[in-house]
PDB file of C-alpha atoms and ligand atoms in Angstrom:
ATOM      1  CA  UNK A  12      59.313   0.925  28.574  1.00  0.00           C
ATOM      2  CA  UNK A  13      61.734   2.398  26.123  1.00  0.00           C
ATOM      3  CA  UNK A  14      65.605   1.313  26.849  1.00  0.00           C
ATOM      4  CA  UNK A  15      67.435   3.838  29.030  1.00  0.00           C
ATOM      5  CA  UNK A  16      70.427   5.522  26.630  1.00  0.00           C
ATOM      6  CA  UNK A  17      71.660   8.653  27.815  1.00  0.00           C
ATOM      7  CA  UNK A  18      73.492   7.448  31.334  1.00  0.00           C
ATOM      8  CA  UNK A  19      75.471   9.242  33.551  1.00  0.00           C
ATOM      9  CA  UNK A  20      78.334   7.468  35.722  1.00  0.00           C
ATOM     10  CA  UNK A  21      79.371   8.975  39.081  1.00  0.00           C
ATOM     11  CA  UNK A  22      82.114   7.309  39.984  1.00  0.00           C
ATOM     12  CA  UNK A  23      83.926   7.912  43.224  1.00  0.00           C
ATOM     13  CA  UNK A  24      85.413   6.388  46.385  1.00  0.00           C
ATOM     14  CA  UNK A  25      81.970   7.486  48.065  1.00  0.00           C
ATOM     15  CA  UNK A  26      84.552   6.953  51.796  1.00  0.00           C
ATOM     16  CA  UNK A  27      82.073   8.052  52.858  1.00  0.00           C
ATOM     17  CA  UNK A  28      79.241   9.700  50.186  1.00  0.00           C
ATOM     18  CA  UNK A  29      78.022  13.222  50.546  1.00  0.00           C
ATOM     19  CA  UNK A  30      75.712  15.932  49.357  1.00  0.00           C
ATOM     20  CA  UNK A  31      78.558  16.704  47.098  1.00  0.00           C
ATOM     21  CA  UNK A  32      78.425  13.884  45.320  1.00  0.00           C
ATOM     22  CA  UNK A  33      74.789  14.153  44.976  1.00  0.00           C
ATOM     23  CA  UNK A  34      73.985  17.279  44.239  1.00  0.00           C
ATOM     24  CA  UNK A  35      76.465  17.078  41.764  1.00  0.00           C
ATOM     25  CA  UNK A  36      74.577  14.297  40.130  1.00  0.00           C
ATOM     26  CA  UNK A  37      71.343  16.025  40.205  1.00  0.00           C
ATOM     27  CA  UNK A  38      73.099  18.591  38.304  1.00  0.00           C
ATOM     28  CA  UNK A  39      73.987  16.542  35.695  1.00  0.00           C
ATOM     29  CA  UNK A  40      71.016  14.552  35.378  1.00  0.00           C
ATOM     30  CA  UNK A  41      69.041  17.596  34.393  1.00  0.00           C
ATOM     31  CA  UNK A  42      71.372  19.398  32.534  1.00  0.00           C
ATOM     32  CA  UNK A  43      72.194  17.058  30.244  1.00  0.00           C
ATOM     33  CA  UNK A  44      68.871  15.788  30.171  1.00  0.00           C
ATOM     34  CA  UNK A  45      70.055  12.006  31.471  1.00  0.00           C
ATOM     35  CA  UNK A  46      67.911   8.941  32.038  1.00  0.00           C
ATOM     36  CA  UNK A  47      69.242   8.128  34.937  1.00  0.00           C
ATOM     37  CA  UNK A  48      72.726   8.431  36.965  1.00  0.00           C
ATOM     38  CA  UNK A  49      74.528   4.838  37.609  1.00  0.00           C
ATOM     39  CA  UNK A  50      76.744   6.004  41.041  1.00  0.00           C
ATOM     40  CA  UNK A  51      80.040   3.449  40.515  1.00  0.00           C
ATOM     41  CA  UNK A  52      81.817   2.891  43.604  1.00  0.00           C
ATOM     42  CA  UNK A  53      85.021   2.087  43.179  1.00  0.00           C
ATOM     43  CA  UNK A  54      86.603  -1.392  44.257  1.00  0.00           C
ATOM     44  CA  UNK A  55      89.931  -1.267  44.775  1.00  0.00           C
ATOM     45  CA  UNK A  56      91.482   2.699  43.677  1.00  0.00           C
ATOM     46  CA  UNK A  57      94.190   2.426  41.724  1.00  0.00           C
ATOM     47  CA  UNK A  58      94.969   5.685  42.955  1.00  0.00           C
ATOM     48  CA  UNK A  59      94.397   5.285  46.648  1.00  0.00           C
ATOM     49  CA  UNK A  60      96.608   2.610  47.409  1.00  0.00           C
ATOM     50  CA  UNK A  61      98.606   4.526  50.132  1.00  0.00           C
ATOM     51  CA  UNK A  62      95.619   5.423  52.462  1.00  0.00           C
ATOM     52  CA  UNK A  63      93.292   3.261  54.388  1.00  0.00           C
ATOM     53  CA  UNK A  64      89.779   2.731  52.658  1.00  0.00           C
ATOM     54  CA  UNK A  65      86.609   1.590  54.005  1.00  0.00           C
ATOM     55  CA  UNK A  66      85.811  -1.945  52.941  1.00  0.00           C
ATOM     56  CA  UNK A  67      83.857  -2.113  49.363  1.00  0.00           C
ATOM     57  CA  UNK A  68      81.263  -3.842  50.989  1.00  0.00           C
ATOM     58  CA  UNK A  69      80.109  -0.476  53.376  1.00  0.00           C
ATOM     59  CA  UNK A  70      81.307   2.182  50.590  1.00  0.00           C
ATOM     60  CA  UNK A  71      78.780   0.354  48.757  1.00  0.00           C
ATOM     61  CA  UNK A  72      76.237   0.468  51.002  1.00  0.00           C
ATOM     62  CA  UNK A  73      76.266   3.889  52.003  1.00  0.00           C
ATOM     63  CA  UNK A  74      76.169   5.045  48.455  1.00  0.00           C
ATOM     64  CA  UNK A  75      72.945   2.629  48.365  1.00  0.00           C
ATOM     65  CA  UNK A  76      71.071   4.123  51.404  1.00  0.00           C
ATOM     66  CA  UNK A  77      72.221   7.718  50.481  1.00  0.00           C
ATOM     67  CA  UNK A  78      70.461   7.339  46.627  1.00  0.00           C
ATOM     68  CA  UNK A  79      67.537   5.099  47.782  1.00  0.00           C
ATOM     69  CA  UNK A  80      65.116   8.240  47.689  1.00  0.00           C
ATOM     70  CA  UNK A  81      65.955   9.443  44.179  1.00  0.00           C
ATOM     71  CA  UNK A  82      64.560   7.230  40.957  1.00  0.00           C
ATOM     72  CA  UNK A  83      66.725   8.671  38.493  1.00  0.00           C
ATOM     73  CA  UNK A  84      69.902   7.098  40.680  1.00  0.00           C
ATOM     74  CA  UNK A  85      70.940   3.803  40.948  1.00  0.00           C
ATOM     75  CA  UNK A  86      74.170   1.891  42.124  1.00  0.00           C
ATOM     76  CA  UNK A  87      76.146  -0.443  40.448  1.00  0.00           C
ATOM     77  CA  UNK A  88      78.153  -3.403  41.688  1.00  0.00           C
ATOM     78  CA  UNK A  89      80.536  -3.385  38.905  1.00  0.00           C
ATOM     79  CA  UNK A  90      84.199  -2.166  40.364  1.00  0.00           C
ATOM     80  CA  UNK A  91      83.182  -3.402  43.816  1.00  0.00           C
ATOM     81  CA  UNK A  92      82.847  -7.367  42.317  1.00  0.00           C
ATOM     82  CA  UNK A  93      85.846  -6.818  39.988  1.00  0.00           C
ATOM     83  CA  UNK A  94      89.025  -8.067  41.157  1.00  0.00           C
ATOM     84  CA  UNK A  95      92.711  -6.942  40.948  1.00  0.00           C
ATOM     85  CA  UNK A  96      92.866  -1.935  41.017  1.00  0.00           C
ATOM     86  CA  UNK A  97      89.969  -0.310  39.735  1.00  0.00           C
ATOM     87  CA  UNK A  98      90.443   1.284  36.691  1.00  0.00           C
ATOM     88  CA  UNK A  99      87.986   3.430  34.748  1.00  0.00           C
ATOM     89  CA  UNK A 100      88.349   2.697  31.323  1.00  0.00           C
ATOM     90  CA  UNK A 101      87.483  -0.567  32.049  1.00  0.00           C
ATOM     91  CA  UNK A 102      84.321   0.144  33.463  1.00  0.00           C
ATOM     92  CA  UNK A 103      83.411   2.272  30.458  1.00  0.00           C
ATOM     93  CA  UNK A 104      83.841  -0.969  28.193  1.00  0.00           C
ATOM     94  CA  UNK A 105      82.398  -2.964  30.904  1.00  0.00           C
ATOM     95  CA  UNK A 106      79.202  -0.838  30.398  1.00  0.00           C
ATOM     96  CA  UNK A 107      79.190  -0.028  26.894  1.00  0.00           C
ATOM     97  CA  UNK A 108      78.958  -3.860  25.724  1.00  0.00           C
ATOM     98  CA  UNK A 109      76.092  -3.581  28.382  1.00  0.00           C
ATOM     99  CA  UNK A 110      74.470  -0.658  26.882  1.00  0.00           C
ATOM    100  CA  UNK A 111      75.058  -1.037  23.372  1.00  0.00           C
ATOM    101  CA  UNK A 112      76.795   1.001  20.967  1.00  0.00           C
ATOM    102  CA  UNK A 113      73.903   3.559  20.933  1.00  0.00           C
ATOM    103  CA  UNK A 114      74.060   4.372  24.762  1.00  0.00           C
ATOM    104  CA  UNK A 115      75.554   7.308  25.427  1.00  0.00           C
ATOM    105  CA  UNK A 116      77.997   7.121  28.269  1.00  0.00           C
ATOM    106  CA  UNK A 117      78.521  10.710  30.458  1.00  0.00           C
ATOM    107  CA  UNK A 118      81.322  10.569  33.503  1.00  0.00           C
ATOM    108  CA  UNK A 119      80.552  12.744  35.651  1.00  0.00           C
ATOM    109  CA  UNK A 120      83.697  13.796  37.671  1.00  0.00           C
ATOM    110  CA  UNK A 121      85.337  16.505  39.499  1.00  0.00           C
ATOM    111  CA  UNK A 122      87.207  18.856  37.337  1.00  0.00           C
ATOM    112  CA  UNK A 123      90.389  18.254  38.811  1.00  0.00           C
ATOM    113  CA  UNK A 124      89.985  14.295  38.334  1.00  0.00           C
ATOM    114  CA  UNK A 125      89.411  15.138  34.286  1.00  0.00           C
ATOM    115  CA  UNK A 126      92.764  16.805  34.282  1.00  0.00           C
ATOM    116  CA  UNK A 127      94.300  13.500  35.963  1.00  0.00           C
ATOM    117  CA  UNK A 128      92.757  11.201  33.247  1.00  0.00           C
ATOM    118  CA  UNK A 129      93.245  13.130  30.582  1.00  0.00           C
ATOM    119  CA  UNK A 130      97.109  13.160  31.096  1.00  0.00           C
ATOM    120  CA  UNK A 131      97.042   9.452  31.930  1.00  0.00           C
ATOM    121  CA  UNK A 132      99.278   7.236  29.277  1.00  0.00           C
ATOM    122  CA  UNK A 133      96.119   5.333  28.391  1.00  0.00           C
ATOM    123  CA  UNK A 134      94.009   8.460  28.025  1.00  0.00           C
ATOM    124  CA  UNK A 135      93.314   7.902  24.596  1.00  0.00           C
ATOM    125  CA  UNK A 136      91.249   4.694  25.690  1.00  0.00           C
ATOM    126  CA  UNK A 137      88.498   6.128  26.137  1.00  0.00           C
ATOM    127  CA  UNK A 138      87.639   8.034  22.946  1.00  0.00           C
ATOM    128  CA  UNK A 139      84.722   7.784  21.470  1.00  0.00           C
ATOM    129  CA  UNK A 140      83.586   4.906  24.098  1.00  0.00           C
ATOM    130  CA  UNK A 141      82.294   7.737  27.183  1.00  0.00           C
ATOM    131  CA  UNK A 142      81.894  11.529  27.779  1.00  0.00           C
ATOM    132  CA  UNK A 143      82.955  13.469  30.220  1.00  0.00           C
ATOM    133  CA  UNK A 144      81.268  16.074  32.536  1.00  0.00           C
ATOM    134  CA  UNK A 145      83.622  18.162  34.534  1.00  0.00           C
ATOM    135  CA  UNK A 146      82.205  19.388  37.782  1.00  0.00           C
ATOM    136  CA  UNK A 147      83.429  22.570  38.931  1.00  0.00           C
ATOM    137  CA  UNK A 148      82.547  25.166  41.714  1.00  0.00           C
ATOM    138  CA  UNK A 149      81.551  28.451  41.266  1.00  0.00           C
ATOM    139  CA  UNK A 150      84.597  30.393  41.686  1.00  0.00           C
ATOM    140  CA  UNK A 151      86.894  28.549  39.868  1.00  0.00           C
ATOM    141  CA  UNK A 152      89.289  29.473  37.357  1.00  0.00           C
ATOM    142  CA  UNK A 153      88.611  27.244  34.745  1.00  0.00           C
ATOM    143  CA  UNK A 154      89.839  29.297  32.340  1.00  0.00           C
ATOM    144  CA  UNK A 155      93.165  29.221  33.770  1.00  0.00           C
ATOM    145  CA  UNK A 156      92.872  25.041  34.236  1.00  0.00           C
ATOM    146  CA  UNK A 157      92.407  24.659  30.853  1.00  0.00           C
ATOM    147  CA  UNK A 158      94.663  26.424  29.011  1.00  0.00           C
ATOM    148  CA  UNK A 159      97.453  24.911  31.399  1.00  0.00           C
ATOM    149  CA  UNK A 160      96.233  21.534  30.402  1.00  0.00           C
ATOM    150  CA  UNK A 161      95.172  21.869  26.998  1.00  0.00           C
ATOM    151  CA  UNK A 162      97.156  19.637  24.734  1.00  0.00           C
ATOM    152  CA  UNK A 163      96.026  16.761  27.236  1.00  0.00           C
ATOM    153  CA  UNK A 164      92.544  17.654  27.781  1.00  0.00           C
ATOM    154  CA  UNK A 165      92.054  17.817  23.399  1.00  0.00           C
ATOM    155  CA  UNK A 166      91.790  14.148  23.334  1.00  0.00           C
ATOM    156  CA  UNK A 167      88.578  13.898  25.647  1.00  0.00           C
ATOM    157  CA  UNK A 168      85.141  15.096  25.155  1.00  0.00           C
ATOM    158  CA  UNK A 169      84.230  17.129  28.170  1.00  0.00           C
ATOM    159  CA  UNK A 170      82.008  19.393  29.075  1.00  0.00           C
ATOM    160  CA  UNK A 171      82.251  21.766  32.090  1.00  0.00           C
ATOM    161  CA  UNK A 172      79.122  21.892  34.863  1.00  0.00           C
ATOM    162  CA  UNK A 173      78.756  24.418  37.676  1.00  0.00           C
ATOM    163  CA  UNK A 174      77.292  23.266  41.239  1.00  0.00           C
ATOM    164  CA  UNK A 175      76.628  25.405  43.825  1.00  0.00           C
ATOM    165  CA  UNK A 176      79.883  25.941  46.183  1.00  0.00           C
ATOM    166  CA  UNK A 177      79.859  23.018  48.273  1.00  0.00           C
ATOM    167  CA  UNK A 178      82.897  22.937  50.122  1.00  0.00           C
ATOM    168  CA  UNK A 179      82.320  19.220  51.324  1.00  0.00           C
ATOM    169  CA  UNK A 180      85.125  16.553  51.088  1.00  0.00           C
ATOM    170  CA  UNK A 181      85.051  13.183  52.227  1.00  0.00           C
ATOM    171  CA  UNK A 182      88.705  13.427  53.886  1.00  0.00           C
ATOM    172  CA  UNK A 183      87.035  16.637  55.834  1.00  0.00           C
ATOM    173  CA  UNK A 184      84.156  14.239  56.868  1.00  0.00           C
ATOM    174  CA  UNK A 185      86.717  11.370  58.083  1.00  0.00           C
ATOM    175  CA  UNK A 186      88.664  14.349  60.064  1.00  0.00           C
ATOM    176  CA  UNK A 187      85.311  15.547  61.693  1.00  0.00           C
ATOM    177  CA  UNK A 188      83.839  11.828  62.811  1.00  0.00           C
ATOM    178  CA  UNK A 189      87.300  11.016  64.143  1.00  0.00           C
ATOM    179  CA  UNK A 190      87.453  14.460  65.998  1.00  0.00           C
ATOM    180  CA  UNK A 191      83.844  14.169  67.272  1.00  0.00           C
ATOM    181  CA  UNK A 192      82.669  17.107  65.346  1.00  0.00           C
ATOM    182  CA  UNK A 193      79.182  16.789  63.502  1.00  0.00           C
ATOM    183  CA  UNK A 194      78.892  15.575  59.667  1.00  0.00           C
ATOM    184  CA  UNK A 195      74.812  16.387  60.387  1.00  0.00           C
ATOM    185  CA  UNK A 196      73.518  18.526  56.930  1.00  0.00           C
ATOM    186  CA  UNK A 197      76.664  17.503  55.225  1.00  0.00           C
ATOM    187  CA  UNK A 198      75.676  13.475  54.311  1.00  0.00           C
ATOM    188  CA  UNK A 199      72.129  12.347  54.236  1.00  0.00           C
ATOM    189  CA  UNK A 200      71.114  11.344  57.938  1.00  0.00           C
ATOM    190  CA  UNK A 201      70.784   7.809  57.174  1.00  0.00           C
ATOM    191  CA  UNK A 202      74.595   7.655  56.107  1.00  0.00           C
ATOM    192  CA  UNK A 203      75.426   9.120  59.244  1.00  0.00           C
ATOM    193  CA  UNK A 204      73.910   6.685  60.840  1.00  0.00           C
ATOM    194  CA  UNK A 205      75.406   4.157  59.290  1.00  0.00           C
ATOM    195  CA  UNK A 206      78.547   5.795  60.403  1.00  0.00           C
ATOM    196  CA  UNK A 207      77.778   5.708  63.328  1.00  0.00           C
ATOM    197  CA  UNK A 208      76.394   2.277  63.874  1.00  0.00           C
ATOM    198  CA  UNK A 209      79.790   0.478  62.750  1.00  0.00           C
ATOM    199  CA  UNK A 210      81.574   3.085  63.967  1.00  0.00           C
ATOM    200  CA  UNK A 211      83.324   4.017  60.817  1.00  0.00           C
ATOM    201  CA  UNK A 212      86.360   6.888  60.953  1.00  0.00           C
ATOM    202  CA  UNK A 213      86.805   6.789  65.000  1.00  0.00           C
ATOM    203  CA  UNK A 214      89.877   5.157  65.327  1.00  0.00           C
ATOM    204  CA  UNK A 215      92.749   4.418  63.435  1.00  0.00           C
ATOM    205  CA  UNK A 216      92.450   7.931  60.747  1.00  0.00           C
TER     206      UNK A 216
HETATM  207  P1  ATP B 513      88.327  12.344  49.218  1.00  0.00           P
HETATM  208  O1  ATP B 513      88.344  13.583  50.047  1.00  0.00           O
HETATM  209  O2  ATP B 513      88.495  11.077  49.993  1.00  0.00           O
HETATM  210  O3  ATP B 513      89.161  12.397  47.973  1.00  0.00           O
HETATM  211  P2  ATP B 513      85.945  13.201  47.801  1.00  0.00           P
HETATM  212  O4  ATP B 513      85.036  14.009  48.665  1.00  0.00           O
HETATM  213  O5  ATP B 513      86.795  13.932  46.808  1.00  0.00           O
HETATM  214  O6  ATP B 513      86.803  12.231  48.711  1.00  0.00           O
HETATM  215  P3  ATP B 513      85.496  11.069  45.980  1.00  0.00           P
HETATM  216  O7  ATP B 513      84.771   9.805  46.290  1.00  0.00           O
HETATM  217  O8  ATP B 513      86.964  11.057  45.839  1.00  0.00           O
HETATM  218  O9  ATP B 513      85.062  12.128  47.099  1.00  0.00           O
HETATM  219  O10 ATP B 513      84.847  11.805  44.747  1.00  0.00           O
HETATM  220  C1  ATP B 513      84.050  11.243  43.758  1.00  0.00           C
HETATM  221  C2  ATP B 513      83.761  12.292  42.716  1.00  0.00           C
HETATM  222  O11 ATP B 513      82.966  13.361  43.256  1.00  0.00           O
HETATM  223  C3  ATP B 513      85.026  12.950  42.191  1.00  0.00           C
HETATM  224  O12 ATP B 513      84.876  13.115  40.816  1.00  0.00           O
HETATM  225  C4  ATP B 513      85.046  14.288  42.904  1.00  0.00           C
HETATM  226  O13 ATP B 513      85.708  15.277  42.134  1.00  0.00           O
HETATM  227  C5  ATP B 513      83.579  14.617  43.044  1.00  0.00           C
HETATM  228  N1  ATP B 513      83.323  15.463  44.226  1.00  0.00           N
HETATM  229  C6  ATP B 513      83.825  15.312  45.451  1.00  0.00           C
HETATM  230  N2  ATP B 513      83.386  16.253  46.304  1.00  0.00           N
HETATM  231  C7  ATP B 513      82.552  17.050  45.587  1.00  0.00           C
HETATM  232  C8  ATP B 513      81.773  18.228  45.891  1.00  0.00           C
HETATM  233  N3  ATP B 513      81.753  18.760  47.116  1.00  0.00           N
HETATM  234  N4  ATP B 513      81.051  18.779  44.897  1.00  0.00           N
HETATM  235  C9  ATP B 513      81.058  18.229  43.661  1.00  0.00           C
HETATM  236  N5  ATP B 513      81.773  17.123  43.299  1.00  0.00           N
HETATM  237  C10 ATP B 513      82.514  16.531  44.237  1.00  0.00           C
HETATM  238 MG1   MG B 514      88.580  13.147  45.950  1.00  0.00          MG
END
């Protein structure tokens, strides 16, 4: 079997995952012509600190049931069994000594998250060890988000993706468990389930 090279990373909080998430690695996968999309949940966010997270442990395990189905998807332990805030530039080198210096790393992110790193202090880490592919809606003005963040965004290597307008958001999903409204069609059925079994979101958000 020849060695998987072109990888794609979805990294995300996954609290909980949804077809967001998914579709949007689908996307990438064939557009970019991947081998196969490594979905990184993150351990501890660095960024998150302030708001209540589901334990690693069941972030991780909802991102496993939700990708089971797909064979181009698979889910890495990586940030989940690292101690001390998750940070994604260490993940990249984390993965690249894996890979080899001939893989070729793609994160896929929201567009909005590429204009975070890219005017992060340490930005310049990650040149020339991963890619970047910037999700964005249809609809919006990327035009508009570049040219405001241009100087910053000249340091990465991104490219700019289009999935279909899916308006779903995690933080909408807590909302709607804790208010007893449905998250049925928006997260693969088995995730809601597993919602549902430990009860995730009721109380306490
Ligand atoms: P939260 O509302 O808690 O911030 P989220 O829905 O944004 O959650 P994250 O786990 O923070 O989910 O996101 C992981 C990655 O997926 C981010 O890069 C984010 O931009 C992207 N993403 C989130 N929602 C969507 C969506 N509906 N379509 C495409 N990409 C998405
Ligand atoms: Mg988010």
């Amino acid at each position: 079997m020849r060695t998987k090279s072109r990888l794609g990373i979805m990294g995300g909080t996954f609290d909980p995952i949804h077809f967001g998430h998914l579709v949007a690695a689908e996307e990438a996968l064939v557009q970019f012509n991947l081998d196969k999309v490594i979905f990184m949940p993150t351990g501890h966010p660095a960024r998150k600190t302030e708001q209540q997270v589901t334990s690693a442990e069941q972030r991780y395990l909802m991102t496993v049931i939700a990708t089971s189905s797909n064979p181009d998807f698979e889910v890495s332990r990586m940030e989940v069994d690292r101690p001390g805030l998750t940070y994604t530039v260490d993940t990249m080198v984390e993965l690249r000594e894996q890979y080899g210096p001939h893989a070729e790393l793609y994160f896929i992110t929201g567009a909005d998250a590429v204009f975070e790193i890219a005017t992060w202090k340490e930005s310049e880490r990650f040149e020339g060890l991963c890619r970047f592919i910037a999700v964005t809606r249809p609809g919006y003005d990327l035009e508009a988000a570049v040219s405001e963040n241009a100087q910053a965004l000249s340091r990465l290597d991104i490219d700019f993706i289009e999935v279909p307008a899916l308006a779903i958001s995690s933080t909408d999903l807590r909302a709607r468990v804790a208010e007893r409204r449905p998250i049925r069609y928006l997260v693969p059925e088995p995730v809601a389930a597993y919602i549902q079994k430990y009860r995730l979101y009721s109380e306490g958000y």
